[in-house]
mmCIF file of C-alpha atoms in Angstrom:
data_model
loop_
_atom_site.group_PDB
_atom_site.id
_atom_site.type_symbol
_atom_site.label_atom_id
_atom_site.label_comp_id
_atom_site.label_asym_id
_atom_site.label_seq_id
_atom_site.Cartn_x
_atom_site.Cartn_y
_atom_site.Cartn_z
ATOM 1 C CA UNK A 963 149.227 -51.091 -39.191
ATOM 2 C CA UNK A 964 152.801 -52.048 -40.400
ATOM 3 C CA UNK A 965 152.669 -50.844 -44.602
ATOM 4 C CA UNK A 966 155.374 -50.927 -46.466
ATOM 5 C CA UNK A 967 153.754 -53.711 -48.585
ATOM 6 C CA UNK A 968 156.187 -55.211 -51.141
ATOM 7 C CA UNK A 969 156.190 -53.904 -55.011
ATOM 8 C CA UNK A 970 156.609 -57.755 -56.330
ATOM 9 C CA UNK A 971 157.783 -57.362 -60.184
ATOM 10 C CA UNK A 972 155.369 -59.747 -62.341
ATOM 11 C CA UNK A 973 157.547 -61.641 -64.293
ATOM 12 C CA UNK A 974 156.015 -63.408 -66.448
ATOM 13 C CA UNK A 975 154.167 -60.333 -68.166
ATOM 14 C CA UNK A 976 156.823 -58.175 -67.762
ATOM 15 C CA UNK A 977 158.963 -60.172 -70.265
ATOM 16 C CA UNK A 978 155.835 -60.678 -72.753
ATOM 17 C CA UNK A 979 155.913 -56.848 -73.021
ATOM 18 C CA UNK A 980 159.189 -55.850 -72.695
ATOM 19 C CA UNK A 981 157.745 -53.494 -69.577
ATOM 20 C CA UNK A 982 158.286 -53.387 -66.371
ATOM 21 C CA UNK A 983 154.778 -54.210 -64.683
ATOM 22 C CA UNK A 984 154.790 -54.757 -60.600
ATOM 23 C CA UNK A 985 152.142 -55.339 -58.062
ATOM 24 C CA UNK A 986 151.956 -53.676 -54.915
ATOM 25 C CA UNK A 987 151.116 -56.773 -52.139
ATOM 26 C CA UNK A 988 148.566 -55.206 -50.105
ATOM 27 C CA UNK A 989 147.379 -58.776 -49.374
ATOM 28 C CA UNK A 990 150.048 -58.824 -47.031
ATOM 29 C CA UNK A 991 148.788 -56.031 -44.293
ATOM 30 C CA UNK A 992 147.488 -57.256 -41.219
ATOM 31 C CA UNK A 993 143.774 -57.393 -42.490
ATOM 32 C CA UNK A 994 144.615 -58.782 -45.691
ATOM 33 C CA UNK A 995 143.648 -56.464 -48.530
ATOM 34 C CA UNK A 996 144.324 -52.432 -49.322
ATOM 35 C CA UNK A 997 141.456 -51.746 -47.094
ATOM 36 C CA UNK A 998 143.359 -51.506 -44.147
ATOM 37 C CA UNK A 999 144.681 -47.843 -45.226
ATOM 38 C CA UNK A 1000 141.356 -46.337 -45.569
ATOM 39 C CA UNK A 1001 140.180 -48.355 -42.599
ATOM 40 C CA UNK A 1002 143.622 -47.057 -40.412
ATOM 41 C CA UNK A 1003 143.025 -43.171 -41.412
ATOM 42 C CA UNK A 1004 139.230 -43.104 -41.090
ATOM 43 C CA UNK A 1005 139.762 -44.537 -37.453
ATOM 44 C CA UNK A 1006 142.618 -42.046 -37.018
ATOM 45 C CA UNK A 1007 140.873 -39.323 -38.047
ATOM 46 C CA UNK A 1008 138.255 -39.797 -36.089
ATOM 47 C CA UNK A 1009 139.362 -40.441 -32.695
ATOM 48 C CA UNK A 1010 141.771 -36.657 -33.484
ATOM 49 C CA UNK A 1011 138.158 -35.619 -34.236
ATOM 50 C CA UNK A 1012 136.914 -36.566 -30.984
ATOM 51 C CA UNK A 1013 134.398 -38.513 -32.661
ATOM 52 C CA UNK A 1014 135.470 -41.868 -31.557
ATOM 53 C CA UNK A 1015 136.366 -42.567 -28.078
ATOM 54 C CA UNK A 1016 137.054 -44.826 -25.794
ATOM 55 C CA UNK A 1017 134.636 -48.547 -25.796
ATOM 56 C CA UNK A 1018 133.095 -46.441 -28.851
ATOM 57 C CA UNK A 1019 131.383 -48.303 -31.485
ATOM 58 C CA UNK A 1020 132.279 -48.444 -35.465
ATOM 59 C CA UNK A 1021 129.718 -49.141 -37.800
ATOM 60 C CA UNK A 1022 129.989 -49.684 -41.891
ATOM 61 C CA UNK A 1023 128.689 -50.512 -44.693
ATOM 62 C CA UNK A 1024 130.958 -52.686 -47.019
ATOM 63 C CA UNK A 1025 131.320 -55.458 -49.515
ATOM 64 C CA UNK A 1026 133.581 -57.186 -46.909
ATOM 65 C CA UNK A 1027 137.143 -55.902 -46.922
ATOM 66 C CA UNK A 1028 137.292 -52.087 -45.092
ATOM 67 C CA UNK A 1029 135.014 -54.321 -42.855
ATOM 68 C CA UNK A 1030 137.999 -56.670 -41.709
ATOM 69 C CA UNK A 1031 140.159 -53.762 -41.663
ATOM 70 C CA UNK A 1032 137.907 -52.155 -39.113
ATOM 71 C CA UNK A 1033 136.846 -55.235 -36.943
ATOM 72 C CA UNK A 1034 140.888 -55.942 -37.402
ATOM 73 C CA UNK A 1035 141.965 -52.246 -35.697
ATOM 74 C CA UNK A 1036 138.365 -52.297 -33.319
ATOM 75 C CA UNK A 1037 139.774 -55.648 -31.743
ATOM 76 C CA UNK A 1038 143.166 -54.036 -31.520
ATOM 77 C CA UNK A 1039 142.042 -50.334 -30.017
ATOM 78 C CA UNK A 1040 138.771 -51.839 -27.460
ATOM 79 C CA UNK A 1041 136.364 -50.749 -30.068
ATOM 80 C CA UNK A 1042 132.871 -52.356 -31.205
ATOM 81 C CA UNK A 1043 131.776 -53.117 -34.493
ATOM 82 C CA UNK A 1044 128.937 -53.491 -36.841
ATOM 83 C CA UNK A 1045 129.111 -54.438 -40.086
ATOM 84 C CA UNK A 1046 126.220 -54.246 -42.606
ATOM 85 C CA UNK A 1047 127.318 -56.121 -45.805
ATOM 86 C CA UNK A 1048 125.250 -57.680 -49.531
ATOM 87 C CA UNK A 1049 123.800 -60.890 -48.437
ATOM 88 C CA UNK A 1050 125.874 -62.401 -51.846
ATOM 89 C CA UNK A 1051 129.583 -61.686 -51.082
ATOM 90 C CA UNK A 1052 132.385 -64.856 -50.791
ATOM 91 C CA UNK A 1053 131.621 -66.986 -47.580
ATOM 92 C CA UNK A 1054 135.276 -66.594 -46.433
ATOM 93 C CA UNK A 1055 134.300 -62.299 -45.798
ATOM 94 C CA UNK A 1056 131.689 -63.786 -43.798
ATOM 95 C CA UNK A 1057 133.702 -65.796 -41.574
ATOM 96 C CA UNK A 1058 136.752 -64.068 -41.208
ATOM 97 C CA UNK A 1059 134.236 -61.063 -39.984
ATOM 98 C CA UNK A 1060 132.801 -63.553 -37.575
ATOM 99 C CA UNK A 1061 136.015 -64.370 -35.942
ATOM 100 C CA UNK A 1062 136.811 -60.875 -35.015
ATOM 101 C CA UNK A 1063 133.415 -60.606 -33.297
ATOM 102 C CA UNK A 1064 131.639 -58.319 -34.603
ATOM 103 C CA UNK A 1065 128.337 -57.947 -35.004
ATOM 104 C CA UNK A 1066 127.682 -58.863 -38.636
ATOM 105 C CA UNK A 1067 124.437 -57.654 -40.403
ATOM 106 C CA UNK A 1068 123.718 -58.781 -44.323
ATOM 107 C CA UNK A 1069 121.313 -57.484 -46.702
ATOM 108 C CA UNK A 1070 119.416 -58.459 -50.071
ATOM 109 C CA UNK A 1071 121.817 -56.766 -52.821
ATOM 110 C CA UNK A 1072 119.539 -53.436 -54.390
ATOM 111 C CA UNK A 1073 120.922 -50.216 -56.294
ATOM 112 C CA UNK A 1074 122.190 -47.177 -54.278
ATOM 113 C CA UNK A 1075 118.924 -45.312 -54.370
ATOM 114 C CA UNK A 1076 116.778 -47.803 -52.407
ATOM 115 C CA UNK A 1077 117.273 -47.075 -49.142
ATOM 116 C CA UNK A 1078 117.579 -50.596 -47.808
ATOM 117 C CA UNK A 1079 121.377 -50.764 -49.436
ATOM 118 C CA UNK A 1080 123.965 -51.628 -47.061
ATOM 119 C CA UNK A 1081 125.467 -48.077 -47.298
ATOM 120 C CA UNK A 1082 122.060 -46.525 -46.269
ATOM 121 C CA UNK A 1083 121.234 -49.214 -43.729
ATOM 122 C CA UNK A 1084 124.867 -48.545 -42.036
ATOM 123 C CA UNK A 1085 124.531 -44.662 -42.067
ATOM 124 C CA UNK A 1086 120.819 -46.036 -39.798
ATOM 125 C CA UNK A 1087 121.909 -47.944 -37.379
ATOM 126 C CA UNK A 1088 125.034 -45.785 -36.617
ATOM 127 C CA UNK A 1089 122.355 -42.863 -36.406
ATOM 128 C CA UNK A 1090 120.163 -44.741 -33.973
ATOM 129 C CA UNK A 1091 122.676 -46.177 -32.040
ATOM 130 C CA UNK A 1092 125.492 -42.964 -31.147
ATOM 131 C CA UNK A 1093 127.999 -44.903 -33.163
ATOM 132 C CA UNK A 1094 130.519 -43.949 -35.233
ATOM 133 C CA UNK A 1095 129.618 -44.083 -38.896
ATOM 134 C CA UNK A 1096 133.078 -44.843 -40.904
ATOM 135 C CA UNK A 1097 131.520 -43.842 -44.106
ATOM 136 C CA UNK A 1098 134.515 -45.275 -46.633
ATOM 137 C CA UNK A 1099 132.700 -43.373 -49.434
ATOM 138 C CA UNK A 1100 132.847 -39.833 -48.798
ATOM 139 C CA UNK A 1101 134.831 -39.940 -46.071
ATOM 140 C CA UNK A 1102 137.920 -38.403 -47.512
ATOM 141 C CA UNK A 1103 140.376 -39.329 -45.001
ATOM 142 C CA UNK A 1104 140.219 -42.692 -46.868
ATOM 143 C CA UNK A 1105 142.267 -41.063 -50.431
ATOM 144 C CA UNK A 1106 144.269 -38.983 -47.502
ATOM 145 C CA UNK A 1107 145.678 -41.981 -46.453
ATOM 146 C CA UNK A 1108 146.741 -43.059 -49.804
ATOM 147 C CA UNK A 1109 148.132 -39.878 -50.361
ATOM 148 C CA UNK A 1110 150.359 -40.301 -47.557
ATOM 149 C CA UNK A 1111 151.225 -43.747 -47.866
ATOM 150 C CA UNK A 1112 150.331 -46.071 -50.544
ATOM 151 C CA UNK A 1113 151.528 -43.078 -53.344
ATOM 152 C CA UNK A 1114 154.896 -42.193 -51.832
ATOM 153 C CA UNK A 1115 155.521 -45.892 -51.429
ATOM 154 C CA UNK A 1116 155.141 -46.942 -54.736
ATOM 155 C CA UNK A 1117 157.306 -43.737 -55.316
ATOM 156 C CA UNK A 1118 160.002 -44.899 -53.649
ATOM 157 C CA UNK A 1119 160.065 -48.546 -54.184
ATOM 158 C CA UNK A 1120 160.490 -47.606 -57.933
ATOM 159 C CA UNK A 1121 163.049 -44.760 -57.281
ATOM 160 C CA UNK A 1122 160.881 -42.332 -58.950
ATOM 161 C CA UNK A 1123 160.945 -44.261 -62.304
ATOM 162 C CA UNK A 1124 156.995 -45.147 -62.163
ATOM 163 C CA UNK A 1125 155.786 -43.865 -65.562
ATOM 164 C CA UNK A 1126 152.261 -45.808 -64.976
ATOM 165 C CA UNK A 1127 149.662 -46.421 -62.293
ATOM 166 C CA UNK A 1128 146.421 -48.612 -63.054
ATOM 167 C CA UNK A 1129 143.843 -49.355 -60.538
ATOM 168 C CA UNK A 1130 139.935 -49.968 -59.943
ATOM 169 C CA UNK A 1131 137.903 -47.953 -58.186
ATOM 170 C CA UNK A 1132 135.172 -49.108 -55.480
ATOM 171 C CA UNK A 1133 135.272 -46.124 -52.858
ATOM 172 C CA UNK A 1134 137.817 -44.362 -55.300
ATOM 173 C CA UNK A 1135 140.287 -43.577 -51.875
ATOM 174 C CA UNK A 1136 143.067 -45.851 -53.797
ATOM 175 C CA UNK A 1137 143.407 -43.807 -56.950
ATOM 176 C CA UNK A 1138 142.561 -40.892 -56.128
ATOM 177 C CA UNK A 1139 145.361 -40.710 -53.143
ATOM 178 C CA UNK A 1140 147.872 -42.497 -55.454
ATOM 179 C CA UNK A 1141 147.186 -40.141 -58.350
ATOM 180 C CA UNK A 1142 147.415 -37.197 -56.621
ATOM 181 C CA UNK A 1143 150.752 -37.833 -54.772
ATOM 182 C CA UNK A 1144 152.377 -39.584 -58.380
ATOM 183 C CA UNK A 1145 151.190 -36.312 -59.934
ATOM 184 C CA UNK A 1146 152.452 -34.049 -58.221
ATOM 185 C CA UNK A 1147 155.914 -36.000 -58.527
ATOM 186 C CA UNK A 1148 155.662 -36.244 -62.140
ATOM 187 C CA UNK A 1149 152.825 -34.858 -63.908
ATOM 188 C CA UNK A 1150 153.036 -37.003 -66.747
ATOM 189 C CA UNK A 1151 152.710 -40.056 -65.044
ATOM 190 C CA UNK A 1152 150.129 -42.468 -66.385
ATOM 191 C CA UNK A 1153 146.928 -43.181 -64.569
ATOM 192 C CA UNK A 1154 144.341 -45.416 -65.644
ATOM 193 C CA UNK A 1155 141.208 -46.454 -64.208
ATOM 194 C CA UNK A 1156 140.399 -49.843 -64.411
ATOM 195 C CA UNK A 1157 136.246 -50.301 -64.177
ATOM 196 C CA UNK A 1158 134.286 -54.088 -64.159
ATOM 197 C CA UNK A 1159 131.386 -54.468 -66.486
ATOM 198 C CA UNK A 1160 128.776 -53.168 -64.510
ATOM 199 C CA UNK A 1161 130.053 -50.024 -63.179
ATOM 200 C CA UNK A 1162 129.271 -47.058 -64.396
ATOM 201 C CA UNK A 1163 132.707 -44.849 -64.001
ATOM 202 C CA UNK A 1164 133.772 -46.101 -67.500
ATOM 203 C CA UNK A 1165 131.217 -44.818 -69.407
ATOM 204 C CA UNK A 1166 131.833 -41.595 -67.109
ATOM 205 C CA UNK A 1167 135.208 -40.784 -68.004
ATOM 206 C CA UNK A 1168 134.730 -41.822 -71.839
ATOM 207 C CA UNK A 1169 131.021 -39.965 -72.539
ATOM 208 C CA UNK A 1170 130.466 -38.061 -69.629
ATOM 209 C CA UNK A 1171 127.171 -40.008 -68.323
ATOM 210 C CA UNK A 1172 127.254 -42.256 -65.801
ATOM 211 C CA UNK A 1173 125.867 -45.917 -67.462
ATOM 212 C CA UNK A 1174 126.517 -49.451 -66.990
ATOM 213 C CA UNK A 1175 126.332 -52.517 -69.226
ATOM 214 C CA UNK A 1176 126.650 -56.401 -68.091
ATOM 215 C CA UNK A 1177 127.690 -57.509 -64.438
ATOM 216 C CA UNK A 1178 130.930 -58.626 -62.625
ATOM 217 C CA UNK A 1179 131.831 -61.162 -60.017
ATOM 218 C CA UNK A 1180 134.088 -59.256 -58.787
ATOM 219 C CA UNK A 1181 133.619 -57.685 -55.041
ATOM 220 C CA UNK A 1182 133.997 -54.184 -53.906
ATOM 221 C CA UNK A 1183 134.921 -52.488 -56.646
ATOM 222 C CA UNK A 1184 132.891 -50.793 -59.437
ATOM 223 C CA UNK A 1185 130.318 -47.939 -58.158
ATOM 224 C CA UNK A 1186 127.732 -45.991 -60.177
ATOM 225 C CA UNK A 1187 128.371 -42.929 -58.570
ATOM 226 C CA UNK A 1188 131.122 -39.720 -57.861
ATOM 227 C CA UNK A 1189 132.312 -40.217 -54.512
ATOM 228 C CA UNK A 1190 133.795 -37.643 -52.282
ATOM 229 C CA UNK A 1191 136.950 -39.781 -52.745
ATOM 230 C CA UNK A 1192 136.976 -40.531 -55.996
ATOM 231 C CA UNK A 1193 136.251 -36.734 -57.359
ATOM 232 C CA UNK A 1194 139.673 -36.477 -56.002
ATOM 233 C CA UNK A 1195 141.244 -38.809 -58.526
ATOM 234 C CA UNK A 1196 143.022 -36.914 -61.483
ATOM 235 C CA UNK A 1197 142.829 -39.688 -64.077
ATOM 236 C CA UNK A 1198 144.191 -39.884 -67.728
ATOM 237 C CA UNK A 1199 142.071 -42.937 -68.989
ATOM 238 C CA UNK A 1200 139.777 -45.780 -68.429
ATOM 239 C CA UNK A 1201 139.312 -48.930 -69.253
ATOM 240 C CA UNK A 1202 137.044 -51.892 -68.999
ATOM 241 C CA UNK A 1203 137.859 -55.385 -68.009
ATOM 242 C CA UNK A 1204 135.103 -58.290 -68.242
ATOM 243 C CA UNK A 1205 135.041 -61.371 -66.241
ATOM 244 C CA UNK A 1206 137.070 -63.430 -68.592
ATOM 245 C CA UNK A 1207 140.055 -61.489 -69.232
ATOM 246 C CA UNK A 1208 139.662 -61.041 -65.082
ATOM 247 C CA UNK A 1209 139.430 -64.839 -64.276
ATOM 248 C CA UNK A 1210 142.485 -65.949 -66.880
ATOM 249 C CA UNK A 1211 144.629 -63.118 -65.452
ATOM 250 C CA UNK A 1212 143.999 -64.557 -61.726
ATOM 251 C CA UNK A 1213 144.362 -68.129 -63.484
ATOM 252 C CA UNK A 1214 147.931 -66.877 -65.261
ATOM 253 C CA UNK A 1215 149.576 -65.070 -62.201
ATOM 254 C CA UNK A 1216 148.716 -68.416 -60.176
ATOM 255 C CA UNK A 1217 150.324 -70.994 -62.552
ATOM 256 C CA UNK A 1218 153.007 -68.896 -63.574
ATOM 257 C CA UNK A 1219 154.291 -66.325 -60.872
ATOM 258 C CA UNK A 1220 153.085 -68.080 -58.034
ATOM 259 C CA UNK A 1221 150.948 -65.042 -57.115
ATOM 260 C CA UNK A 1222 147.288 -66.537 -55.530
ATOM 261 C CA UNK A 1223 145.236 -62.610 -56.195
ATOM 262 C CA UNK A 1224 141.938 -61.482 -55.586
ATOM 263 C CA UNK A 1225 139.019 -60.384 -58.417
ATOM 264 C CA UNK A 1226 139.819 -57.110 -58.234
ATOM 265 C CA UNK A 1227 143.846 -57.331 -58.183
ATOM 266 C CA UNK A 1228 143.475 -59.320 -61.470
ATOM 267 C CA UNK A 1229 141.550 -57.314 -63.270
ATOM 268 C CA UNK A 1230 144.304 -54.247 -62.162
ATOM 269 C CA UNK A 1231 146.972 -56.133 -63.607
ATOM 270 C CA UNK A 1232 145.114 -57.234 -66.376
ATOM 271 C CA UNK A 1233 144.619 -53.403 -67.109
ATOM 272 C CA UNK A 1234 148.365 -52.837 -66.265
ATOM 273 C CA UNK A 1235 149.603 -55.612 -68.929
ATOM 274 C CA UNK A 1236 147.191 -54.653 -71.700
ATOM 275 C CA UNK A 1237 148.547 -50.426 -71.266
ATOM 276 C CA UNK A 1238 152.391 -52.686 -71.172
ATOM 277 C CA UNK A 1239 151.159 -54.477 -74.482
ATOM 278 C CA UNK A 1240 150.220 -51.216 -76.038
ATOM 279 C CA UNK A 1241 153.618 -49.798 -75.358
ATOM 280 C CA UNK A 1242 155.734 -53.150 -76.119
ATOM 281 C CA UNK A 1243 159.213 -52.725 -75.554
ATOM 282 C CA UNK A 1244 159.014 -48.809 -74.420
ATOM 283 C CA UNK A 1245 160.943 -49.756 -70.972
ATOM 284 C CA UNK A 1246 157.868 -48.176 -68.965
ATOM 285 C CA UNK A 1247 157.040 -49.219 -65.477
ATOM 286 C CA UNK A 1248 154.050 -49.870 -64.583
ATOM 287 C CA UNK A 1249 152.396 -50.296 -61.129
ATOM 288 C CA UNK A 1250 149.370 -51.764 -60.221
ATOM 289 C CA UNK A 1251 147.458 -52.956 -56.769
ATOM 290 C CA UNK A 1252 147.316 -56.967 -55.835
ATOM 291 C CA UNK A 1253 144.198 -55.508 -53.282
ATOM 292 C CA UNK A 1254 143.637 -59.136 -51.774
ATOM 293 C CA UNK A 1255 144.674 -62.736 -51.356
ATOM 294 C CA UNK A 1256 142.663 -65.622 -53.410
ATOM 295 C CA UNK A 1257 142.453 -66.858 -50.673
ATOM 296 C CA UNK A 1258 139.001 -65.015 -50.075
ATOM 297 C CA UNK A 1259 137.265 -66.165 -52.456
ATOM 298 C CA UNK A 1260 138.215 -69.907 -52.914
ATOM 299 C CA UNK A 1261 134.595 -70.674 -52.868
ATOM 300 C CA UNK A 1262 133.923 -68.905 -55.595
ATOM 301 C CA UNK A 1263 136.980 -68.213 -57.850
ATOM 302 C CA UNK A 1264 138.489 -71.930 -57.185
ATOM 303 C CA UNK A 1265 134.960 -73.758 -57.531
ATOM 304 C CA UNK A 1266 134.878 -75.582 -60.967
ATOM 305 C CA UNK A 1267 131.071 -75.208 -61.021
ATOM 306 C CA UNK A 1268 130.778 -71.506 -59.764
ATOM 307 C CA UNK A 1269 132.912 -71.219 -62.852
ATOM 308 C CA UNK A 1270 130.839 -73.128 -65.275
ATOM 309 C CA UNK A 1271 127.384 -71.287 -64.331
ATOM 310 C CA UNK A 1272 128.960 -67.822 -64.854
ATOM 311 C CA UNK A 1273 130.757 -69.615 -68.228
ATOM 312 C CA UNK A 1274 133.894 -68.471 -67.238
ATOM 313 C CA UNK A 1275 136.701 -70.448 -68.375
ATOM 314 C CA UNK A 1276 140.064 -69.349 -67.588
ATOM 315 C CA UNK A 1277 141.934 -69.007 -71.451
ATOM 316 C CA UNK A 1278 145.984 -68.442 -71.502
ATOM 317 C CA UNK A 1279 146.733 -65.106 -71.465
ATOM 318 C CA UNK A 1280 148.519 -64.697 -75.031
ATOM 319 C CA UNK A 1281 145.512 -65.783 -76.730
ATOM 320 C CA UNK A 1282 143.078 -63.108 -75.709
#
């Protein structure tokens, strides 16, 4: 896997704030999203490990993206793969798994504690098969691959003047590996969490108590949970982001930078330009993750009536 993504500067916001805000391009690696990292060092890991070899199998459980980042490497390294996803995810996931051949198994969508959820039903068949069992969770070379790349590149590719990081959380790998490297640059770096409705890591870092309130279309991000991953994360604050501010963000950064994002990269940024707002004209930069392309979602996120069921109806940017 190449890395080495682009930091694109976001114009547009950066001159409403008077901040510099970027966006790391992780649509751009060879699977398409951020998920190839965690995907590239789990895999690594394990084959040092001994615990993938040769014509070995990989098996996970995954909203879609460290899915194509494994089926992307398993085509590349001779290696099978299963993939157990929610039955509700974007139909491009879906087919883009299907034309890297794996074998592609979808569930009913139920909380963590009922065992038929696709992380349980993954950790199953990799038991009763031999396979290997990626587990993106708690597997913690996922946030040591962070650490050791996505962190020291956004390091560099700002000369060491990053003063802020924002970013979601769905296995926690990203922040947690980002944090920790940016801290130990410069301890008073920024870092925010940026949670959907319907996660519960919010109400963690603000009360303490793991809760949720209302739902998100977005995909793969938002847990109700502490991860192996993300208890790694050293975090300053957290912030929510509901569906609306998320779909006029992805609207804005289309018309206006040219920039075609995923849910979850526009709901970082939105995060990123509402810290900028709150610090107008302080000079801070401010670095964010664009996980995935638009482009896998269309059916959802470009569908005029998807949009009107869920009431979502992208607003300019200024005005919220």
């Amino acid at each position: 896997m190449l890395y080495q993504t682009p930091l694109l500067k976001i114009h547009s916001l950066s001159e409403i704030t008077g901040c510099d805000i970027y966006g790391k391009a992780e649509f751009l690696n060879v699977g398409g999203s951020v998920k190839d990292r965690a995907a590239h060092g789990i895999i690594e890991q394990a084959e040092r490990d001994g615990l993938l070899k040769p014509g070995g199998t990989i098996v996970e459980g995954t909203a879609g993206n460290t899915g194509i980042g494994l089926a992307t490497l398993a085509a590349q390294r001779g290696y099978k793969s299963v993939i157990v996803m929610p039955n509700n995810q974007a139909a491009e996931k879906y087919q883009t798994l299907n034309a890297l051949g794996v074998e592609l198994i979808t569930v009913a969508p139920c909380p963590f504690a009922d065992q038929n959820h696709f992380y349980h039903t993954a950790r199953r068949i990799a038991e009763e098969r031999g396979a290997f069992w990626a587990n993106q969770f708690e597997n913690t070379a996922n946030f040591q691959s962070h650490y050791k790349t996505t962190g020291p590149e956004i390091w560099n590719q700002t000369e060491g003047k990053v003063t802020a990081f924002a970013a979601a959380a769905g296995t926690g790998g990203t922040i947690a590996g980002v944090s920790r490297f940016l801290k130990e640059k410069n301890p008073n770096i920024h870092i925010r969490l940026v949670d959907p409705m319907g996660s519960g890591l919010y109400s963690y870092l603000t009360t303490g108590e793991i809760k949720s309130t209302g739902s998100s279309i977005t995909e793969g991000i938002g847990i109700m949970r502490l991860t192996a991953n993300f208890k790694e994360a050293q975090i300053d604050d957290a912030v929510q982001v509901n569906d609306g501010e998320m779909i006029s963000m992805l609207y804005h950064l289309a018309q206006h930078d040219g920039l075609l994002v995923g849910t979850s990269a526009a709901l970082n940024v939105y995060a990123a330009y509402k810290y900028a707002l709150a610090n107008k004209g302080k000079n801070l930069v401010i670095a964010t993750v664009l996980c995935d392309s638009a482009l896998r979602y269309t059916s959802k996120i470009f569908n005029d009536t998807f949009l009107k069921e869920k009431n979502l109806i992208p607003q300019k940017i200024e005005s919220i």
